[in-house]
Coordinates of C-alpha atoms and ligand atoms in Angstrom, one line a residue:
X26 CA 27.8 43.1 -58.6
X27 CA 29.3 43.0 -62.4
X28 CA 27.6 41.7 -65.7
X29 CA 30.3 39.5 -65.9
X30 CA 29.8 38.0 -62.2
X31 CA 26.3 37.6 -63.5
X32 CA 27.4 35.4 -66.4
X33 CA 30.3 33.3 -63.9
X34 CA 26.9 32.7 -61.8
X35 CA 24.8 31.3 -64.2
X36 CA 27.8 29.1 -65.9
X37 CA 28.2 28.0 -62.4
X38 CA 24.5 26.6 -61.6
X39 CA 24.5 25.0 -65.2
X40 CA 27.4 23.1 -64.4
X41 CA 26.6 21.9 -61.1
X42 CA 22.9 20.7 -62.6
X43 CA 24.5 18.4 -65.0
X44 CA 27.4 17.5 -62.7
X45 CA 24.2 16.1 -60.0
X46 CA 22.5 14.9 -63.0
X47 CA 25.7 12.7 -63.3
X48 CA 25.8 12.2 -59.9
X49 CA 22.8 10.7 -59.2
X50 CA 22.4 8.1 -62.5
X51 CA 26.2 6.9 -61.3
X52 CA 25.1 6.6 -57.8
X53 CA 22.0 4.5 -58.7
X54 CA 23.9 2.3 -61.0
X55 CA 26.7 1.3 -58.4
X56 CA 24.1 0.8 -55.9
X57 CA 21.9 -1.4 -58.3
X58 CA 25.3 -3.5 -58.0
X59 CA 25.0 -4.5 -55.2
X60 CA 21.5 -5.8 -54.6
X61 CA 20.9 -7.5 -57.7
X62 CA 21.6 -11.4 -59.4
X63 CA 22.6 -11.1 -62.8
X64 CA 25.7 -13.2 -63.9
X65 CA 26.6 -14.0 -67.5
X66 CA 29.8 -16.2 -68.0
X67 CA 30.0 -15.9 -71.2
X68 CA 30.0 -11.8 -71.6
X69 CA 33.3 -10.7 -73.4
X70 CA 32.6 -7.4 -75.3
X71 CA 29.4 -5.4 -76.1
X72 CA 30.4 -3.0 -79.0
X73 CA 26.6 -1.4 -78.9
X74 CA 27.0 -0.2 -75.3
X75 CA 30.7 0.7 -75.4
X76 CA 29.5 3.2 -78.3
X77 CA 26.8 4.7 -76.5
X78 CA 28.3 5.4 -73.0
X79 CA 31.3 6.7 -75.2
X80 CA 28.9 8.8 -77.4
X81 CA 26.6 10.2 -74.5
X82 CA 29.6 11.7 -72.1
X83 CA 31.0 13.3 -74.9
X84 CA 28.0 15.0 -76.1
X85 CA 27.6 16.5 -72.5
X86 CA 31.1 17.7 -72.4
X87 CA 30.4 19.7 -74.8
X88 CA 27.4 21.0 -73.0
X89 CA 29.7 22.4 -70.5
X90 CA 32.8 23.2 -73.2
X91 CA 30.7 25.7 -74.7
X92 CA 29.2 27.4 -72.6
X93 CA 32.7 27.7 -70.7
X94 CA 34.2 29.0 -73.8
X95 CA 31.7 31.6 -74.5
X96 CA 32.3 32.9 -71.0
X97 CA 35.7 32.8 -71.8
X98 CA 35.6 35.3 -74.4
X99 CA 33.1 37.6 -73.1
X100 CA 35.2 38.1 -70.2
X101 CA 38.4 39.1 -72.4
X102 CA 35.9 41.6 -74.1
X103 CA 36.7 45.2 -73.4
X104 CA 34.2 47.7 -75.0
X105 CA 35.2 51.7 -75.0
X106 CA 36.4 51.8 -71.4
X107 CA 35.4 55.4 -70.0
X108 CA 38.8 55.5 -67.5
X109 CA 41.5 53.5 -66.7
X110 CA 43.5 52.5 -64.0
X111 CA 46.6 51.2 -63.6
X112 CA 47.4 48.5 -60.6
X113 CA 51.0 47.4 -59.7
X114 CA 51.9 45.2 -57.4
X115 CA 54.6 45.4 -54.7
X116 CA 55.7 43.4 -51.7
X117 CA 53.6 44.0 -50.3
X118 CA 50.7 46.5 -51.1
X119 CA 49.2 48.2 -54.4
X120 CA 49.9 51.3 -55.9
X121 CA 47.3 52.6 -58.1
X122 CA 47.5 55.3 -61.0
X123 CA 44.6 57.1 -62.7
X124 CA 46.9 58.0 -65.9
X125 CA 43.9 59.7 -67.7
X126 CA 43.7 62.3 -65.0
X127 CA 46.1 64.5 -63.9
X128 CA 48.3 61.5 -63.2
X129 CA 46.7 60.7 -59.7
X130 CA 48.8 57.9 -58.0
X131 CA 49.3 56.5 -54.4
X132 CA 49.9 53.7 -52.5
X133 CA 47.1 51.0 -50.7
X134 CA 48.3 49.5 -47.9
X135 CA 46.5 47.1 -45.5
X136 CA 45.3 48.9 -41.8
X137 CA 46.7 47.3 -39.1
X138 CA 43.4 46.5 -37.0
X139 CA 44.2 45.8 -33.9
X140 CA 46.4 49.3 -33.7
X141 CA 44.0 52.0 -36.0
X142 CA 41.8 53.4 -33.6
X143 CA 38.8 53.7 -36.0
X144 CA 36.4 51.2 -36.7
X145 CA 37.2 49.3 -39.8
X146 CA 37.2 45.7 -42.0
X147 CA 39.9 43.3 -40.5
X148 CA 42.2 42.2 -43.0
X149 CA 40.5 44.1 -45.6
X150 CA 40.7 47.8 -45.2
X151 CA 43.0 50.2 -46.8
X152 CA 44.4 53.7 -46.0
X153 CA 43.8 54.6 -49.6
X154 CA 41.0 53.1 -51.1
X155 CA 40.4 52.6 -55.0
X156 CA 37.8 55.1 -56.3
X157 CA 35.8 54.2 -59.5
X158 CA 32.3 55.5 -60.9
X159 CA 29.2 53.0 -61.2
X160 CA 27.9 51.7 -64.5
X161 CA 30.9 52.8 -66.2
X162 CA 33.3 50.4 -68.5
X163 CA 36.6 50.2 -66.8
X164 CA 39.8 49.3 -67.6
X165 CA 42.5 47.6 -65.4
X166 CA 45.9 47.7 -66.4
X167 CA 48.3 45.2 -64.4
X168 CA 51.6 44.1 -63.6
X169 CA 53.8 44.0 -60.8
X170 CA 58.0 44.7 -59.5
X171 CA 58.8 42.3 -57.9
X172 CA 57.2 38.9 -58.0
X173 CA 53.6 37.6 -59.1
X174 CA 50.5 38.9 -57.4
X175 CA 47.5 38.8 -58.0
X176 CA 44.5 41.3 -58.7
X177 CA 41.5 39.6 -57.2
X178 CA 37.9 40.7 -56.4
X179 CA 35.1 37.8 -56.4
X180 CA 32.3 39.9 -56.1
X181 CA 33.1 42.0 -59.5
X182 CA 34.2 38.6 -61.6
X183 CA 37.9 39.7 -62.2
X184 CA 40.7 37.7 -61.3
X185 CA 44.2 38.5 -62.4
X186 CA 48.0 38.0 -62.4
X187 CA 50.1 40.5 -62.2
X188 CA 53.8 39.7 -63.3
X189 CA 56.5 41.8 -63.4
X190 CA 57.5 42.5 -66.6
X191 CA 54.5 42.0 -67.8
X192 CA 51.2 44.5 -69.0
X193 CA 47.8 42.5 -68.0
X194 CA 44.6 43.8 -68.8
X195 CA 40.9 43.0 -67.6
X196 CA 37.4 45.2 -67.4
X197 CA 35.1 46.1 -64.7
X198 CA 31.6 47.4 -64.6
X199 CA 30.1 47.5 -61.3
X200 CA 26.4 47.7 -61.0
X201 CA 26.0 49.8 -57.4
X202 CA 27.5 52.1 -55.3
X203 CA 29.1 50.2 -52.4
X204 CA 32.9 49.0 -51.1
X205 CA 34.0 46.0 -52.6
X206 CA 36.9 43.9 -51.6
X207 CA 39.5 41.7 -52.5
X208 CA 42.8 39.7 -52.0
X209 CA 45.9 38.8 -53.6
X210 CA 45.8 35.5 -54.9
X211 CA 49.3 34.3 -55.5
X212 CA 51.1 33.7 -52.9
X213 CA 53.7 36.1 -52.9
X214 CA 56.0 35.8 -49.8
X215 CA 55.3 36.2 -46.1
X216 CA 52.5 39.2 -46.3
X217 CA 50.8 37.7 -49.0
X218 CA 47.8 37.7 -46.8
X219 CA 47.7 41.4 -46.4
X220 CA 47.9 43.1 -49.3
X221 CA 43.8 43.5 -49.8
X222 CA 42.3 45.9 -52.3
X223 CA 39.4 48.0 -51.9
X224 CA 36.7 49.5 -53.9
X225 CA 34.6 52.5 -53.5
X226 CA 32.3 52.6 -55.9
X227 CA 30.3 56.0 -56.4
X228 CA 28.4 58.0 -58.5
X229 CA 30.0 59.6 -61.4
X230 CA 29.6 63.0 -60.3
X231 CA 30.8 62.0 -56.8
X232 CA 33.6 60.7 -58.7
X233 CA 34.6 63.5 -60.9
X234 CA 34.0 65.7 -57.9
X235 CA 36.8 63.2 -55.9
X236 CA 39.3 63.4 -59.5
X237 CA 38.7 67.8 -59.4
X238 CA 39.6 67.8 -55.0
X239 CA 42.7 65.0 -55.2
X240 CA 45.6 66.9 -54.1
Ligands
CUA28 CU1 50.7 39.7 -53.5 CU2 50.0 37.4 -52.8

């Protein structure tokens, strides 16, 4: 649901198009092997095909390198975020600050599922979920206090540490309203399972309307 998930996607289908392209001439030689005759006794170097099975994996290499590379960069590209937010990670939960507003801050812990009486995501929901406008450059600003998590949410294309000590930063654009989750993704100690985050995106009114009532 990001421009830059988009991008990951595409990258990803090109790759595993020449990887089966790869697959399948490999797969035909070694099974050529087996069902056919040929012996030569006298075969002791062939400098003509060592230079062109050297010559034609290198070439696609770089078909993936850069492509990979471009990707790369975009994703480190941050152009005139609107808002930030900062996320810090804690054994074990996120606490979240909106500096550019009224210093808005508060804690995101996991809901126990099996005790909340209302009906929510196992493993995934949050008492206090992340609130953040549609088609709007975002910034994420990340660390951590303790030890390294990390800020992860596959559907949006961002994926990143957060070490203590340490001020990581990363973009987000989300396309559509909708709640969007993710997990930690470095294992962190014995609730490193349940520290999930959680996006609600809205509307930039509805957003600036949520910023005016936070109390
Ligand atoms: Cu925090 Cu794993």
């Amino acid at each position: 649901v990001s421009p830059f998930m988009e991008q990951i996607i595409f990258f990803h289908d090109h790759t595993l198009i020449i990887l089966i392209m790869i697959t399948i001439l490999v797969g035909y030689l070694m099974i050529n092997l087996f069902f056919n005759k040929y012996i030569n006794r006298f075969l002791l170097e062939g400098q003509m095909i060592e230079l062109i099975w050297t010559i034609i994996p290198t070439i696609t290499l770089i078909f993936i390198a850069l492509p990979s590379l471009r990707l790369l960069y975009l994703l480190d590209e941050l152009n005139n975020p609107l808002i930030t937010l900062k996320s810090i990670g804690h054994q074990w939960y996120w606490n979240y600050e909106y500096s550019d507003f009224n210093n808005i801050e508060f804690d995101s812990y996991m809901i126990n599922y099996e005790k909340s009486n209302i009906n929510n995501f196992r493993l995934l929901d949050v008492d206090n979920r992340i609130i953040l406008p549609m088609n709007n450059q975002i910034r994420i600003m990340v660390t951590a206090t303790d030890v390294i998590h990390s800020w992860t949410i596959p559907s949006l294309g961002v994926k990143i540490d957060a070490n203590p000590g340490r001020l990581n930063q990363t973009n987000l654009f989300i396309n559509r309203p909708g709640i969007f989750f993710g997990q930690c993704s470095e294992i962190c100690g014995a609730n490193h399972s349940f520290m999930p985050i959680m996006i609600e995106s809205i509307s930039f009114k509805n957003f600036i309307n949520w910023i005016n009532n936070y109390s």
